[in-house]
C-alpha cells in the first residue's frame, strides 16, 4: 500500500525488512532474502543489495571474531570486501542514508572497515601470507585521503604481522630449516625493516646455508641500523670469512672487539674475554710454526715459486698465503679449538718432501740457487734432477721440498753440524721421501732396485729407514715397478727386494725405531756401504743410533768411527759392538779400523741342551754351597757397565792369565797355541807377533784371555725356576735357602763355563792393555766348572 506499486521502493523496503530480520538474530534468513532480492530484481537497482550484503557480512565477521572463529571471520570480511568493491563509496553515503537512519550503519567507511577487519582476522588465523596480501590490496586500492587516515593502523598491522613472521622464523631456525627461516624472516622484514635483530637472524640463517654474499648484505644492514652493535660485525666477519675475503673478515672482527671494549654495559664489555685478537692468534701461530719447523730442514725449496727459502722466508711465504689468513680469521672466533686447528693447518702447509739420491757429477749447490727460480735454470747436469723432483712434489700438492746438495750451506760449520745431526729426524718427519734411482731405466723388472748404486751408499741407510712414507722412482721419474700406490713401504714386493738387498728384515724396513738396541746388527747393515768422504761412514749412522756428536771433517775415518762406537758402548753398555774381525783402530784397540769389520755375522755360540745344563747343575750342587754361588752372582751383578773416557775403555771382564804361548805348526802365519789358567788349550790367529813363553820362561809383558762381562746374562737368570734342590742344601747357617735363587746361581755358573768368545789382551808399558786378537777368533771354554767359582778373577781392565 505504501509503495503504491513502485518497484524500487518495494525493493528497498524488502531490504529494510531483511536488515531488521538480521538485527533480530535471524542471520541466515536475512542473508537468504538479500540473495533472493538480488536475483529476483535484476532490472532493479542491485546496488542496495550489495550494500546490505556487504554490511551483513561485516557483522557476521564481527560475531565470528568475538567467538575466536578467526578463519570464519576472515571469510566474511573477504566477502564484504569483494562485494563492496563493486560500488562507489560516495553513492553509498548519498543515496542510502535511510539505512544509516534506521539502523545506524556506517556505510561511508564500509569498504575500509571490511578491509581492516579482514587483515586482522587473517592475522589472528595465522594466515600470514593472506593477511599481508590483504593489507597490500587495501593500501593499493584506497585513495590518498583514506591512505593518510590509515597510516597509524597500517603501521600497527605491519608490526604485528612482522612479529608473527619473526616468531615462525625462529621456530624454523631452531628446527634447522634455514631455507624456510630465511623466507619467514624476509616476509617479516618486508613488513617492518626497522629492527636490526631480524636482519641478524636472517643473516645467521643465510650463513648456515652458505649464502655468503646475501648474508653480508644483511650484516651491512645491521651495521646501518645499529652502528654500535658488535653482533653486526660478528656476522659480517662470518660472511666475509665464508666468502674467503679473509683480510676484510679479520678487519670486521677487530672492529667487533673494539665495539665490545667500548660498550657502555659491563656485561657486554666482559664478552671481550671470549675472543682473541688477531695479534694474539698470530703470536700463538708463530709458536706452533717454530715447533713444527724444528723437525724440518733449515732451508727448503718452494715448489710453487721455485725459490730457495730459509726459515724466515718460509714463514713469510706462509703469512701471505690463503691458508694463513683463513686460519687467523677462523681461530680468532673459535678459541676453544684454536691450538688444535693451528697445529693442523701449520702441519699440512709445511709438509716437506725429501729426496734420497746418489750424488753424481755437477750436482746443484746452494750458491747456484740463491735468488734464482729453479724452473728457470738451464736444464743441465743435476739441475734436471732438481727440477723434476720439484715438479713431482708440486704435482703431489706439496709446497716444500729438500735436496741435500743445494739446501745446506756447507761453508757454515754450525749449519752443517746441525744438518748432519738432524738429517735422520728430517727424513723421519717428512710427509714423503722420494728415492730417485738414476741408474734404473724405465719399465725395469724386479731386482733393479737391489742392483742400483743408490743401494750401496752409506747415507741412504737412514734415508730409507727413517721415513714413514717412501716412493721409488726410475730414471724417467716414473714409479718403480709401475707401482702407483701412495707408499712403497706398504708394497710387499718392493720391501722384500729391499730386504734381500740390504739384509734388513721387512718389518724393520717399515717400522724402524732409532736407538742403541741391536747395535751390532745395525753396524752390519752399514758394513758394505761406502761414502764419498771417509768420515761420513760414521756420520751417516748418527741418526740410526739416535746419537748427536760433533762433525769434524778431516779427523780421519778411524777417529770418526771410534767416536761413534765409543758413544754406543758408553751410552748403552752393549758390548756387541766389540764383536768384529779385522784390523784394530788407532782410536782404541777394542774397536775396528773400518766399518767393514762388521760384515761377518755376529758371533753366535751353540747353546747346551737343557739336559746337559741340568746334569752340570746336579754336579755343582754337590760341590758348591748356596752361599758361595750367591756371592758369585752378587759380585757379577755389582760390576759396572763398560765406560769410555779419552779413548780408553774400562771393561768389566772375567780374566784368565795366559801361562804358555807357542807357535802353531800350521802353515798360517802368526798362528799360536796358548794355554790359560782355568781354560782348555786354544788355537788363535793374530796380526801381532807374540814371543813364545812357558811357565819356566816368563816374559815382561803379561797376556790375558778375558771374557767381557755382559749384564744380559744376569737378566736371563732372573727367569729361571728350578725346585730340584738337594735336602743337604735346603738351608745354611743364615737360614732357609731361596730355592729359585740357588738354582739361578748354579745355572749362571754353568753358563759361565760353556763356550764363550774372548779377547786376547797384552799388558802395555805404563799400564793398560791392548787387544791383540779378535773375539771371533777365540772360542774358549772353562776346564772345570766345579772349581771355577773359587778361582775366577773378576775385575775391570783399562784397554788402550
PDB file of C-alpha atoms in Angstrom, residues 196 199-201 203-204 207-208 212 215-216 218-224 226-243 245-246 248-260 268 271-272 274-276 329-336:
ATOM      1  CA  UNK A 196      68.419  -4.925  13.386  1.00  0.00           C
ATOM      2  CA  UNK A 199      68.380  -8.848   9.984  1.00  0.00           C
ATOM      3  CA  UNK A 200      70.857 -10.572  12.320  1.00  0.00           C
ATOM      4  CA  UNK A 201      68.715 -13.676  12.432  1.00  0.00           C
ATOM      5  CA  UNK A 203      71.933 -13.278   8.243  1.00  0.00           C
ATOM      6  CA  UNK A 204      72.685 -16.243  10.507  1.00  0.00           C
ATOM      7  CA  UNK A 207      75.310 -18.241   6.887  1.00  0.00           C
ATOM      8  CA  UNK A 208      74.061 -21.723   7.709  1.00  0.00           C
ATOM      9  CA  UNK A 212      77.867 -15.686   1.969  1.00  0.00           C
ATOM     10  CA  UNK A 215      74.457 -12.833   4.406  1.00  0.00           C
ATOM     11  CA  UNK A 216      76.960 -10.000   4.006  1.00  0.00           C
ATOM     12  CA  UNK A 218      72.190  -8.390   5.888  1.00  0.00           C
ATOM     13  CA  UNK A 219      75.268  -7.828   8.066  1.00  0.00           C
ATOM     14  CA  UNK A 220      75.812  -4.445   6.424  1.00  0.00           C
ATOM     15  CA  UNK A 221      72.156  -3.575   7.054  1.00  0.00           C
ATOM     16  CA  UNK A 222      72.624  -4.447  10.743  1.00  0.00           C
ATOM     17  CA  UNK A 223      75.581  -2.068  10.926  1.00  0.00           C
ATOM     18  CA  UNK A 224      73.499   0.613   9.206  1.00  0.00           C
ATOM     19  CA  UNK A 226      72.734  -0.126  14.735  1.00  0.00           C
ATOM     20  CA  UNK A 227      76.305   1.074  14.178  1.00  0.00           C
ATOM     21  CA  UNK A 228      77.270   0.236  17.774  1.00  0.00           C
ATOM     22  CA  UNK A 229      76.143  -3.399  17.536  1.00  0.00           C
ATOM     23  CA  UNK A 230      79.055  -5.811  17.986  1.00  0.00           C
ATOM     24  CA  UNK A 231      76.862  -8.616  16.645  1.00  0.00           C
ATOM     25  CA  UNK A 232      76.616  -6.867  13.301  1.00  0.00           C
ATOM     26  CA  UNK A 233      80.376  -7.003  12.889  1.00  0.00           C
ATOM     27  CA  UNK A 234      80.461 -10.577  14.164  1.00  0.00           C
ATOM     28  CA  UNK A 235      78.103 -11.807  11.438  1.00  0.00           C
ATOM     29  CA  UNK A 236      79.905  -9.605   8.921  1.00  0.00           C
ATOM     30  CA  UNK A 237      83.141 -11.390   9.835  1.00  0.00           C
ATOM     31  CA  UNK A 238      81.442 -14.764   9.396  1.00  0.00           C
ATOM     32  CA  UNK A 239      80.032 -13.800   5.977  1.00  0.00           C
ATOM     33  CA  UNK A 240      83.342 -12.428   4.745  1.00  0.00           C
ATOM     34  CA  UNK A 241      85.160 -15.479   6.072  1.00  0.00           C
ATOM     35  CA  UNK A 242      82.783 -17.787   4.248  1.00  0.00           C
ATOM     36  CA  UNK A 243      83.270 -15.754   1.075  1.00  0.00           C
ATOM     37  CA  UNK A 245      87.618 -12.491   1.857  1.00  0.00           C
ATOM     38  CA  UNK A 246      89.907 -13.045   4.808  1.00  0.00           C
ATOM     39  CA  UNK A 248      88.187  -7.969   5.294  1.00  0.00           C
ATOM     40  CA  UNK A 249      86.876 -10.612   7.701  1.00  0.00           C
ATOM     41  CA  UNK A 250      89.794 -10.031  10.080  1.00  0.00           C
ATOM     42  CA  UNK A 251      89.187  -6.269   9.908  1.00  0.00           C
ATOM     43  CA  UNK A 252      85.493  -6.785  10.711  1.00  0.00           C
ATOM     44  CA  UNK A 253      86.396  -8.923  13.707  1.00  0.00           C
ATOM     45  CA  UNK A 254      88.811  -6.321  15.001  1.00  0.00           C
ATOM     46  CA  UNK A 255      86.014  -3.740  14.792  1.00  0.00           C
ATOM     47  CA  UNK A 256      83.768  -6.120  16.715  1.00  0.00           C
ATOM     48  CA  UNK A 257      86.365  -6.332  19.502  1.00  0.00           C
ATOM     49  CA  UNK A 258      86.516  -2.541  19.672  1.00  0.00           C
ATOM     50  CA  UNK A 259      82.725  -2.373  19.930  1.00  0.00           C
ATOM     51  CA  UNK A 260      82.840  -4.800  22.856  1.00  0.00           C
ATOM     52  CA  UNK A 268      78.862  -6.621  27.096  1.00  0.00           C
ATOM     53  CA  UNK A 271      82.217 -10.636  26.430  1.00  0.00           C
ATOM     54  CA  UNK A 272      85.528  -9.375  25.031  1.00  0.00           C
ATOM     55  CA  UNK A 274      85.762 -14.750  24.952  1.00  0.00           C
ATOM     56  CA  UNK A 275      87.814 -13.754  21.943  1.00  0.00           C
ATOM     57  CA  UNK A 276      91.447 -13.281  20.997  1.00  0.00           C
ATOM     58  CA  UNK A 329      90.132 -15.461  10.523  1.00  0.00           C
ATOM     59  CA  UNK A 330      88.742 -18.747  11.853  1.00  0.00           C
ATOM     60  CA  UNK A 331      90.695 -19.160  15.096  1.00  0.00           C
ATOM     61  CA  UNK A 332      90.067 -15.665  16.461  1.00  0.00           C
ATOM     62  CA  UNK A 333      86.440 -16.713  16.754  1.00  0.00           C
ATOM     63  CA  UNK A 334      86.634 -20.362  17.799  1.00  0.00           C
ATOM     64  CA  UNK A 335      89.093 -20.084  20.663  1.00  0.00           C
ATOM     65  CA  UNK A 336      88.202 -23.495  22.068  1.00  0.00           C
TER      66      UNK A 336
END
